[in-house]
Amino acid sequence: MKLPNFFLARVHALWQEKGPLSTALLPLAWITARVVKARKRRAGQNVPEPGALPTIVVGNLLVGGTGKTPVVIAVVQHLQRCGWTPGVISRGYGANVGARPRSGQGLLDPAQFGDEPALIAQVTGVPICVHPKRSQARNALASDFPAVDVVVSDDGLQHLALSRDIEIVVQDGRGVGNGRLLPAGPLREPPEKLAEVDFIINNTQDALSSEQSACRATGLHTRLPEQIGMGLQATTVENLTTGTRVPWPDWLGQHAAEPVAAVAAIGQPSRFFSMLSAAGLRLSTTVALPDHHAYAQSPFATLTEKLILVTAKDAVKCRRFSDPRVWAIHVEARFSDPLWLDRLSALIAGVAQEKNPESIKL
């Protein structure tokens, strides 16, 4: 059951503080802690077999969206530029995957693969494989696409059955919230996990503030992994009926004075609406739908605006409605230190050399 966005927003606001309700829920959070410890203990006793392919996991500690998909796309595209042949694995949330992993490439049906994998495949062109058990998805990906030489897992930080070589955590302005585990706080596992990962991406325009808040919120006294600030920059706008693409500044120049409706079915719809308002658009209507909303019916029929904006993630499901008013905004991740991707590629090259000394990307 998907909870309404206004309720989720309220819950996340409460999770930012150690208030009375959070404190009352601490006994349940202690149960969560015991479950997490038990899972890690079992994983330590049954160490997953190392994958033949170097594997990067992009995940988060916080429930809800933090901006993982743009990071996955940026990582994949950089690996491609460096000469790698990456593939992506994912749970395929929202899709009826079935007992066997499902793989594909190109324009994928979001009902079969999930909206985020379909978007990643569309933007990058890389092979995709989805299954709740990520290790099975990786094996199927390697079998179906033998040219793949590095795997990027979209989510799966807590999927301990999947061996991994590099971990990237994506956070947003909420940091780790009140630092407590579910349901007393927003965390899937203790904040100390941040000290174990390789990179922390802070999805906020202010890289310095995000780094400082992350250090304060975690309460860690050890040196944290490398932290990079990230912001999302709109690049182009695409009409979902005609396929016409217009640079974002040009589109703004043409329509800034017109009333616009915005629809979003993402983890943090308010972030999308705020981006549009900050760009100077007149948002007359905003529709926040649950993350991974199926779009079984068009949500646009009741809207009277002549212009409707959606995210690229929504676009993979909304194109079939053929509503000429609907435009999708395509964004790219911008990093406070773009060279972190070079360092990531160098780490992967070292891993690949260890796994197969005869094959290395320079």
mmCIF file of C-alpha atoms in Angstrom:
data_model
loop_
_atom_site.group_PDB
_atom_site.id
_atom_site.type_symbol
_atom_site.label_atom_id
_atom_site.label_comp_id
_atom_site.label_asym_id
_atom_site.label_seq_id
_atom_site.Cartn_x
_atom_site.Cartn_y
_atom_site.Cartn_z
ATOM 1 C CA MET A 1 0.000 0.000 0.000
ATOM 2 C CA LYS A 2 1.406 3.374 -1.043
ATOM 3 C CA LEU A 3 0.972 6.194 1.434
ATOM 4 C CA PRO A 4 -0.179 9.676 0.303
ATOM 5 C CA ASN A 5 2.645 12.133 -0.334
ATOM 6 C CA PHE A 6 1.375 14.645 2.242
ATOM 7 C CA PHE A 7 1.519 11.908 4.885
ATOM 8 C CA LEU A 8 5.016 10.846 3.833
ATOM 9 C CA ALA A 9 6.196 14.463 3.917
ATOM 10 C CA ARG A 10 4.846 14.809 7.443
ATOM 11 C CA VAL A 11 6.551 11.598 8.545
ATOM 12 C CA HIS A 12 9.888 12.696 7.088
ATOM 13 C CA ALA A 13 9.545 16.054 8.859
ATOM 14 C CA LEU A 14 8.975 14.258 12.165
ATOM 15 C CA TRP A 15 11.988 12.042 11.471
ATOM 16 C CA GLN A 16 14.242 15.081 11.378
ATOM 17 C CA GLU A 17 13.891 15.511 15.134
ATOM 18 C CA LYS A 18 14.125 13.235 18.175
ATOM 19 C CA GLY A 19 10.686 14.270 19.335
ATOM 20 C CA PRO A 20 8.199 12.503 21.628
ATOM 21 C CA LEU A 21 6.723 10.310 18.861
ATOM 22 C CA SER A 22 10.157 9.210 17.662
ATOM 23 C CA THR A 23 11.209 8.422 21.221
ATOM 24 C CA ALA A 24 8.020 6.423 21.804
ATOM 25 C CA LEU A 25 8.890 4.311 18.762
ATOM 26 C CA LEU A 26 12.428 3.557 19.935
ATOM 27 C CA PRO A 27 11.564 0.019 21.154
ATOM 28 C CA LEU A 28 10.531 -0.837 17.602
ATOM 29 C CA ALA A 29 13.724 0.761 16.283
ATOM 30 C CA TRP A 30 15.697 -1.506 18.630
ATOM 31 C CA ILE A 31 13.975 -4.468 16.980
ATOM 32 C CA THR A 32 15.034 -3.091 13.606
ATOM 33 C CA ALA A 33 18.603 -2.823 14.895
ATOM 34 C CA ARG A 34 18.568 -6.455 16.018
ATOM 35 C CA VAL A 35 17.230 -7.553 12.623
ATOM 36 C CA VAL A 36 19.940 -5.554 10.806
ATOM 37 C CA LYS A 37 22.658 -7.048 13.036
ATOM 38 C CA ALA A 38 21.315 -10.547 12.488
ATOM 39 C CA ARG A 39 21.274 -10.065 8.728
ATOM 40 C CA LYS A 40 24.863 -8.797 8.755
ATOM 41 C CA ARG A 41 25.944 -11.641 10.990
ATOM 42 C CA ARG A 42 24.410 -14.181 8.613
ATOM 43 C CA ALA A 43 26.040 -12.403 5.682
ATOM 44 C CA GLY A 44 29.379 -12.636 7.486
ATOM 45 C CA GLN A 45 28.910 -16.351 7.995
ATOM 46 C CA ASN A 46 27.768 -16.876 4.406
ATOM 47 C CA VAL A 47 30.007 -14.533 2.486
ATOM 48 C CA PRO A 48 28.590 -14.128 -1.037
ATOM 49 C CA GLU A 49 30.754 -15.463 -3.795
ATOM 50 C CA PRO A 50 32.719 -12.602 -5.362
ATOM 51 C CA GLY A 51 31.341 -11.659 -8.740
ATOM 52 C CA ALA A 52 33.520 -12.165 -11.779
ATOM 53 C CA LEU A 53 32.601 -8.626 -12.840
ATOM 54 C CA PRO A 54 33.554 -5.500 -10.862
ATOM 55 C CA THR A 55 30.398 -4.282 -9.149
ATOM 56 C CA ILE A 56 29.429 -0.803 -7.980
ATOM 57 C CA VAL A 57 26.437 -0.393 -5.679
ATOM 58 C CA VAL A 58 24.653 2.978 -5.607
ATOM 59 C CA GLY A 59 22.277 3.136 -2.654
ATOM 60 C CA ASN A 60 21.095 5.080 0.356
ATOM 61 C CA LEU A 61 20.471 4.666 4.063
ATOM 62 C CA LEU A 62 17.328 6.764 4.071
ATOM 63 C CA VAL A 63 13.902 5.500 3.050
ATOM 64 C CA GLY A 64 12.484 7.431 0.127
ATOM 65 C CA GLY A 65 14.140 8.999 -2.874
ATOM 66 C CA THR A 66 17.464 10.765 -2.505
ATOM 67 C CA GLY A 67 18.518 11.031 -6.173
ATOM 68 C CA LYS A 68 20.204 7.692 -6.847
ATOM 69 C CA THR A 69 19.110 7.355 -10.486
ATOM 70 C CA PRO A 70 20.906 10.503 -11.765
ATOM 71 C CA VAL A 71 24.053 9.260 -10.003
ATOM 72 C CA VAL A 72 23.721 5.824 -11.638
ATOM 73 C CA ILE A 73 23.341 7.487 -15.044
ATOM 74 C CA ALA A 74 26.352 9.751 -14.456
ATOM 75 C CA VAL A 75 28.496 6.789 -13.337
ATOM 76 C CA VAL A 76 27.433 4.662 -16.304
ATOM 77 C CA GLN A 77 28.052 7.421 -18.839
ATOM 78 C CA HIS A 78 31.493 8.154 -17.399
ATOM 79 C CA LEU A 79 32.441 4.482 -17.510
ATOM 80 C CA GLN A 80 31.345 4.406 -21.141
ATOM 81 C CA ARG A 81 33.573 7.381 -21.940
ATOM 82 C CA CYS A 82 36.473 5.577 -20.263
ATOM 83 C CA GLY A 83 36.069 2.557 -22.547
ATOM 84 C CA TRP A 84 34.096 0.284 -20.243
ATOM 85 C CA THR A 85 31.003 -1.662 -21.267
ATOM 86 C CA PRO A 86 28.770 -1.268 -18.217
ATOM 87 C CA GLY A 87 25.496 -2.995 -17.430
ATOM 88 C CA VAL A 88 22.941 -2.129 -14.764
ATOM 89 C CA ILE A 89 21.041 -4.359 -12.366
ATOM 90 C CA SER A 90 18.024 -3.325 -10.343
ATOM 91 C CA ARG A 91 15.168 -4.735 -8.321
ATOM 92 C CA GLY A 92 12.687 -3.534 -10.950
ATOM 93 C CA TYR A 93 10.398 -1.919 -8.415
ATOM 94 C CA GLY A 94 6.790 -1.720 -9.605
ATOM 95 C CA ALA A 95 7.242 -4.338 -12.337
ATOM 96 C CA ASN A 96 6.025 -7.916 -12.274
ATOM 97 C CA VAL A 97 9.442 -9.461 -12.851
ATOM 98 C CA GLY A 98 8.621 -13.087 -12.127
ATOM 99 C CA ALA A 99 10.801 -15.951 -10.942
ATOM 100 C CA ARG A 100 13.589 -15.441 -13.479
ATOM 101 C CA PRO A 101 15.646 -12.304 -14.017
ATOM 102 C CA ARG A 102 14.517 -10.195 -16.957
ATOM 103 C CA SER A 103 17.126 -8.488 -19.132
ATOM 104 C CA GLY A 104 16.914 -6.106 -22.052
ATOM 105 C CA GLN A 105 18.401 -3.100 -23.789
ATOM 106 C CA GLY A 106 17.119 0.026 -25.528
ATOM 107 C CA LEU A 107 13.536 1.230 -25.118
ATOM 108 C CA LEU A 108 12.182 -0.992 -22.346
ATOM 109 C CA ASP A 109 8.606 -1.312 -21.125
ATOM 110 C CA PRO A 110 8.448 0.177 -17.597
ATOM 111 C CA ALA A 111 5.657 -2.286 -16.757
ATOM 112 C CA GLN A 112 8.137 -5.107 -17.394
ATOM 113 C CA PHE A 113 11.317 -3.533 -15.997
ATOM 114 C CA GLY A 114 10.266 -0.674 -13.703
ATOM 115 C CA ASP A 115 10.344 3.048 -14.399
ATOM 116 C CA GLU A 116 13.886 3.755 -13.204
ATOM 117 C CA PRO A 117 15.533 0.862 -15.125
ATOM 118 C CA ALA A 118 13.557 1.885 -18.219
ATOM 119 C CA LEU A 119 14.815 5.460 -17.862
ATOM 120 C CA ILE A 120 18.421 4.342 -17.336
ATOM 121 C CA ALA A 121 18.242 2.099 -20.407
ATOM 122 C CA GLN A 122 16.739 4.894 -22.502
ATOM 123 C CA VAL A 123 19.323 7.508 -21.505
ATOM 124 C CA THR A 124 22.466 5.350 -21.539
ATOM 125 C CA GLY A 125 21.658 2.503 -23.933
ATOM 126 C CA VAL A 126 23.301 -0.043 -21.619
ATOM 127 C CA PRO A 127 21.955 -3.551 -20.928
ATOM 128 C CA ILE A 128 19.632 -3.837 -17.936
ATOM 129 C CA CYS A 129 18.651 -6.832 -15.816
ATOM 130 C CA VAL A 130 16.034 -6.742 -13.048
ATOM 131 C CA HIS A 131 15.243 -9.152 -10.236
ATOM 132 C CA PRO A 132 14.721 -8.807 -6.460
ATOM 133 C CA LYS A 133 17.779 -11.027 -5.924
ATOM 134 C CA ARG A 134 20.515 -8.814 -7.344
ATOM 135 C CA SER A 135 23.107 -11.602 -7.548
ATOM 136 C CA GLN A 136 20.796 -13.526 -9.874
ATOM 137 C CA ALA A 137 20.293 -10.392 -11.927
ATOM 138 C CA ARG A 138 24.071 -9.943 -12.230
ATOM 139 C CA ASN A 139 24.565 -13.546 -13.333
ATOM 140 C CA ALA A 140 21.806 -13.230 -15.934
ATOM 141 C CA LEU A 141 23.219 -9.923 -17.163
ATOM 142 C CA ALA A 142 26.661 -11.478 -17.659
ATOM 143 C CA SER A 143 25.131 -14.446 -19.463
ATOM 144 C CA ASP A 144 22.827 -12.446 -21.740
ATOM 145 C CA PHE A 145 25.342 -9.678 -22.487
ATOM 146 C CA PRO A 146 28.865 -11.173 -22.448
ATOM 147 C CA ALA A 147 30.467 -7.870 -23.482
ATOM 148 C CA VAL A 148 29.570 -6.263 -20.136
ATOM 149 C CA ASP A 149 32.728 -5.796 -18.060
ATOM 150 C CA VAL A 150 31.445 -3.766 -15.090
ATOM 151 C CA VAL A 151 28.112 -3.834 -13.245
ATOM 152 C CA VAL A 152 26.332 -0.909 -11.586
ATOM 153 C CA SER A 153 23.580 -1.811 -9.129
ATOM 154 C CA ASP A 154 20.802 0.754 -8.888
ATOM 155 C CA ASP A 155 19.998 0.456 -5.167
ATOM 156 C CA GLY A 156 20.870 -2.710 -3.250
ATOM 157 C CA LEU A 157 23.070 -1.269 -0.500
ATOM 158 C CA GLN A 158 21.218 -3.407 2.039
ATOM 159 C CA HIS A 159 21.039 -6.447 -0.279
ATOM 160 C CA LEU A 160 23.906 -8.249 1.428
ATOM 161 C CA ALA A 161 23.688 -11.355 -0.764
ATOM 162 C CA LEU A 162 25.189 -9.271 -3.574
ATOM 163 C CA SER A 163 28.967 -9.012 -3.385
ATOM 164 C CA ARG A 164 30.252 -5.578 -4.270
ATOM 165 C CA ASP A 165 33.571 -3.839 -4.795
ATOM 166 C CA ILE A 166 32.592 -0.187 -4.440
ATOM 167 C CA GLU A 167 29.744 1.404 -2.485
ATOM 168 C CA ILE A 168 28.301 4.847 -3.189
ATOM 169 C CA VAL A 169 25.730 6.370 -0.828
ATOM 170 C CA VAL A 170 23.478 9.163 -2.066
ATOM 171 C CA GLN A 171 22.017 11.555 0.518
ATOM 172 C CA ASP A 172 19.851 14.631 0.173
ATOM 173 C CA GLY A 173 19.367 17.638 2.431
ATOM 174 C CA ARG A 174 17.823 15.427 5.115
ATOM 175 C CA GLY A 175 21.201 13.811 5.778
ATOM 176 C CA VAL A 176 20.478 10.911 8.123
ATOM 177 C CA GLY A 177 17.522 12.665 9.731
ATOM 178 C CA ASN A 178 17.421 12.126 13.490
ATOM 179 C CA GLY A 179 19.939 9.299 13.163
ATOM 180 C CA ARG A 180 17.453 6.658 14.311
ATOM 181 C CA LEU A 181 16.364 3.430 12.651
ATOM 182 C CA LEU A 182 12.871 2.712 11.371
ATOM 183 C CA PRO A 183 10.248 3.445 12.553
ATOM 184 C CA ALA A 184 11.681 5.938 15.083
ATOM 185 C CA GLY A 185 13.717 7.485 12.276
ATOM 186 C CA PRO A 186 14.222 7.239 8.519
ATOM 187 C CA LEU A 187 17.238 4.898 8.466
ATOM 188 C CA ARG A 188 17.353 1.369 7.074
ATOM 189 C CA GLU A 189 20.619 0.693 8.893
ATOM 190 C CA PRO A 190 22.755 2.602 11.432
ATOM 191 C CA PRO A 191 24.481 5.818 10.297
ATOM 192 C CA GLU A 192 27.861 4.249 11.123
ATOM 193 C CA LYS A 193 27.532 2.536 7.738
ATOM 194 C CA LEU A 194 28.621 5.832 6.164
ATOM 195 C CA ALA A 195 32.142 5.284 7.471
ATOM 196 C CA GLU A 196 32.389 2.038 5.483
ATOM 197 C CA VAL A 197 31.421 3.219 1.988
ATOM 198 C CA ASP A 198 33.717 4.616 -0.688
ATOM 199 C CA PHE A 199 31.844 7.761 -1.730
ATOM 200 C CA ILE A 200 29.050 9.877 -0.261
ATOM 201 C CA ILE A 201 27.133 12.009 -2.746
ATOM 202 C CA ASN A 202 25.213 14.859 -1.112
ATOM 203 C CA ASN A 203 22.322 15.839 -3.353
ATOM 204 C CA THR A 204 22.196 19.530 -2.580
ATOM 205 C CA GLN A 205 23.398 22.621 -4.379
ATOM 206 C CA ASP A 206 25.505 23.730 -1.392
ATOM 207 C CA ALA A 207 28.323 21.164 -1.285
ATOM 208 C CA LEU A 208 30.027 22.697 1.776
ATOM 209 C CA SER A 209 26.872 22.817 3.858
ATOM 210 C CA SER A 210 25.890 19.292 2.853
ATOM 211 C CA GLU A 211 29.291 17.968 3.902
ATOM 212 C CA GLN A 212 29.160 19.716 7.245
ATOM 213 C CA SER A 213 25.600 18.596 7.961
ATOM 214 C CA ALA A 214 26.465 15.006 7.095
ATOM 215 C CA CYS A 215 29.374 15.028 9.544
ATOM 216 C CA ARG A 216 27.260 16.511 12.321
ATOM 217 C CA ALA A 217 24.282 14.259 11.684
ATOM 218 C CA THR A 218 26.201 11.007 11.733
ATOM 219 C CA GLY A 219 28.045 11.786 14.942
ATOM 220 C CA LEU A 220 31.045 9.887 13.597
ATOM 221 C CA HIS A 221 34.468 10.804 14.927
ATOM 222 C CA THR A 222 36.394 8.850 12.317
ATOM 223 C CA ARG A 223 37.295 10.290 8.964
ATOM 224 C CA LEU A 224 34.350 9.954 6.620
ATOM 225 C CA PRO A 225 34.752 8.667 3.066
ATOM 226 C CA GLU A 226 35.172 11.138 0.250
ATOM 227 C CA GLN A 227 32.141 13.427 -0.027
ATOM 228 C CA ILE A 228 30.942 15.169 -3.159
ATOM 229 C CA GLY A 229 28.166 17.704 -3.519
ATOM 230 C CA MET A 230 25.612 17.214 -6.273
ATOM 231 C CA GLY A 231 22.892 19.303 -7.868
ATOM 232 C CA LEU A 232 20.516 18.467 -10.704
ATOM 233 C CA GLN A 233 20.532 20.816 -13.675
ATOM 234 C CA ALA A 234 17.743 20.869 -16.244
ATOM 235 C CA THR A 235 19.177 20.544 -19.746
ATOM 236 C CA THR A 236 16.382 19.962 -22.261
ATOM 237 C CA VAL A 237 12.595 19.732 -22.406
ATOM 238 C CA GLU A 238 10.944 17.095 -24.608
ATOM 239 C CA ASN A 239 7.399 17.105 -25.927
ATOM 240 C CA LEU A 240 6.123 13.586 -25.298
ATOM 241 C CA THR A 241 3.845 13.588 -28.355
ATOM 242 C CA THR A 242 6.098 15.049 -31.055
ATOM 243 C CA GLY A 243 9.497 14.147 -29.600
ATOM 244 C CA THR A 244 10.648 17.741 -30.079
ATOM 245 C CA ARG A 245 13.514 18.691 -27.763
ATOM 246 C CA VAL A 246 14.213 22.262 -26.749
ATOM 247 C CA PRO A 247 17.080 23.535 -24.577
ATOM 248 C CA TRP A 248 15.732 24.353 -21.124
ATOM 249 C CA PRO A 249 16.748 28.058 -21.213
ATOM 250 C CA ASP A 250 15.006 28.504 -24.579
ATOM 251 C CA TRP A 251 11.844 26.791 -23.346
ATOM 252 C CA LEU A 252 11.825 28.992 -20.265
ATOM 253 C CA GLY A 253 12.206 32.077 -22.413
ATOM 254 C CA GLN A 254 9.149 31.094 -24.431
ATOM 255 C CA HIS A 255 6.827 30.039 -21.599
ATOM 256 C CA ALA A 256 7.963 31.746 -18.385
ATOM 257 C CA ALA A 257 4.872 33.977 -18.273
ATOM 258 C CA GLU A 258 2.329 31.197 -18.887
ATOM 259 C CA PRO A 259 0.549 29.166 -16.197
ATOM 260 C CA VAL A 260 2.056 25.675 -15.954
ATOM 261 C CA ALA A 261 0.919 22.455 -14.319
ATOM 262 C CA ALA A 262 3.470 20.016 -12.918
ATOM 263 C CA VAL A 263 2.973 16.313 -12.194
ATOM 264 C CA ALA A 264 5.532 14.119 -10.427
ATOM 265 C CA ALA A 265 5.537 10.525 -9.158
ATOM 266 C CA ILE A 266 8.963 10.464 -7.535
ATOM 267 C CA GLY A 267 10.307 10.042 -4.028
ATOM 268 C CA GLN A 268 10.362 13.791 -3.325
ATOM 269 C CA PRO A 269 7.862 15.549 -5.656
ATOM 270 C CA SER A 270 8.301 18.841 -3.806
ATOM 271 C CA ARG A 271 11.922 18.945 -4.956
ATOM 272 C CA PHE A 272 10.762 18.911 -8.590
ATOM 273 C CA PHE A 273 8.152 21.604 -7.977
ATOM 274 C CA SER A 274 10.676 23.784 -6.148
ATOM 275 C CA MET A 275 13.108 23.510 -9.064
ATOM 276 C CA LEU A 276 10.417 24.759 -11.451
ATOM 277 C CA SER A 277 9.417 27.631 -9.172
ATOM 278 C CA ALA A 278 13.063 28.626 -8.708
ATOM 279 C CA ALA A 279 13.396 28.786 -12.496
ATOM 280 C CA GLY A 280 10.671 31.455 -12.542
ATOM 281 C CA LEU A 281 7.744 29.372 -13.815
ATOM 282 C CA ARG A 282 4.171 30.139 -12.752
ATOM 283 C CA LEU A 283 3.023 26.855 -11.240
ATOM 284 C CA SER A 284 -0.777 27.071 -11.177
ATOM 285 C CA THR A 285 -1.288 23.362 -10.371
ATOM 286 C CA THR A 286 0.955 20.711 -8.825
ATOM 287 C CA VAL A 287 0.051 17.031 -8.635
ATOM 288 C CA ALA A 288 2.186 14.844 -6.358
ATOM 289 C CA LEU A 289 1.647 11.134 -6.998
ATOM 290 C CA PRO A 290 3.148 8.191 -5.065
ATOM 291 C CA ASP A 291 6.641 7.130 -6.093
ATOM 292 C CA HIS A 292 6.592 4.549 -8.925
ATOM 293 C CA HIS A 293 2.931 5.393 -9.661
ATOM 294 C CA ALA A 294 1.676 3.058 -12.394
ATOM 295 C CA TYR A 295 -0.108 5.753 -14.461
ATOM 296 C CA ALA A 296 -2.866 3.258 -15.333
ATOM 297 C CA GLN A 297 -4.963 6.271 -16.325
ATOM 298 C CA SER A 298 -3.936 9.702 -17.491
ATOM 299 C CA PRO A 299 -3.688 12.233 -14.664
ATOM 300 C CA PHE A 300 -3.697 15.041 -17.225
ATOM 301 C CA ALA A 301 -7.330 14.883 -18.380
ATOM 302 C CA THR A 302 -8.594 17.031 -15.509
ATOM 303 C CA LEU A 303 -5.870 19.661 -15.890
ATOM 304 C CA THR A 304 -6.820 22.813 -17.775
ATOM 305 C CA GLU A 305 -3.332 24.244 -18.321
ATOM 306 C CA LYS A 306 -1.933 24.339 -21.836
ATOM 307 C CA LEU A 307 1.502 23.302 -20.551
ATOM 308 C CA ILE A 308 2.190 20.331 -18.263
ATOM 309 C CA LEU A 309 5.660 19.388 -17.023
ATOM 310 C CA VAL A 310 6.716 15.935 -15.778
ATOM 311 C CA THR A 311 10.005 14.346 -14.805
ATOM 312 C CA ALA A 312 11.960 12.089 -17.151
ATOM 313 C CA LYS A 313 11.129 9.183 -14.842
ATOM 314 C CA ASP A 314 7.406 9.863 -15.315
ATOM 315 C CA ALA A 315 7.857 10.309 -19.044
ATOM 316 C CA VAL A 316 8.642 6.633 -19.670
ATOM 317 C CA LYS A 317 5.075 5.858 -18.520
ATOM 318 C CA CYS A 318 3.251 8.936 -19.827
ATOM 319 C CA ARG A 319 4.350 8.956 -23.453
ATOM 320 C CA ARG A 320 1.539 6.579 -24.396
ATOM 321 C CA PHE A 321 -1.142 9.121 -23.432
ATOM 322 C CA SER A 322 -0.207 11.261 -26.483
ATOM 323 C CA ASP A 323 -1.179 14.498 -24.762
ATOM 324 C CA PRO A 324 0.522 17.306 -26.733
ATOM 325 C CA ARG A 325 0.548 19.546 -23.633
ATOM 326 C CA VAL A 326 2.951 17.289 -21.742
ATOM 327 C CA TRP A 327 6.675 18.039 -21.705
ATOM 328 C CA ALA A 328 9.358 16.083 -19.851
ATOM 329 C CA ILE A 329 12.308 17.828 -18.232
ATOM 330 C CA HIS A 330 15.623 16.028 -18.657
ATOM 331 C CA VAL A 331 18.224 16.745 -15.993
ATOM 332 C CA GLU A 332 21.891 15.948 -15.501
ATOM 333 C CA ALA A 333 23.861 15.585 -12.306
ATOM 334 C CA ARG A 334 26.424 18.303 -11.651
ATOM 335 C CA PHE A 335 29.113 17.550 -9.072
ATOM 336 C CA SER A 336 31.164 19.874 -6.871
ATOM 337 C CA ASP A 337 34.196 17.789 -7.901
ATOM 338 C CA PRO A 338 33.646 16.139 -11.308
ATOM 339 C CA LEU A 339 37.031 14.408 -11.029
ATOM 340 C CA TRP A 340 35.579 11.986 -8.466
ATOM 341 C CA LEU A 341 34.352 9.952 -11.439
ATOM 342 C CA ASP A 342 37.924 9.581 -12.655
ATOM 343 C CA ARG A 343 38.921 8.301 -9.238
ATOM 344 C CA LEU A 344 36.008 5.883 -9.322
ATOM 345 C CA SER A 345 37.101 4.596 -12.727
ATOM 346 C CA ALA A 346 40.653 4.115 -11.424
ATOM 347 C CA LEU A 347 39.328 2.096 -8.482
ATOM 348 C CA ILE A 348 37.326 -0.086 -10.851
ATOM 349 C CA ALA A 349 40.403 -0.631 -13.011
ATOM 350 C CA GLY A 350 42.268 -1.851 -9.941
ATOM 351 C CA VAL A 351 39.435 -4.217 -9.047
ATOM 352 C CA ALA A 352 39.286 -5.538 -12.598
ATOM 353 C CA GLN A 353 43.017 -6.185 -12.609
ATOM 354 C CA GLU A 354 42.708 -8.186 -9.396
ATOM 355 C CA LYS A 355 39.853 -10.250 -10.797
ATOM 356 C CA ASN A 356 41.424 -10.714 -14.211
ATOM 357 C CA PRO A 357 45.064 -9.568 -14.480
ATOM 358 C CA GLU A 358 44.955 -9.879 -18.278
ATOM 359 C CA SER A 359 42.119 -7.371 -18.652
ATOM 360 C CA ILE A 360 42.443 -3.769 -17.467
ATOM 361 C CA LYS A 361 41.192 -0.380 -18.599
ATOM 362 C CA LEU A 362 43.725 2.423 -18.409
#
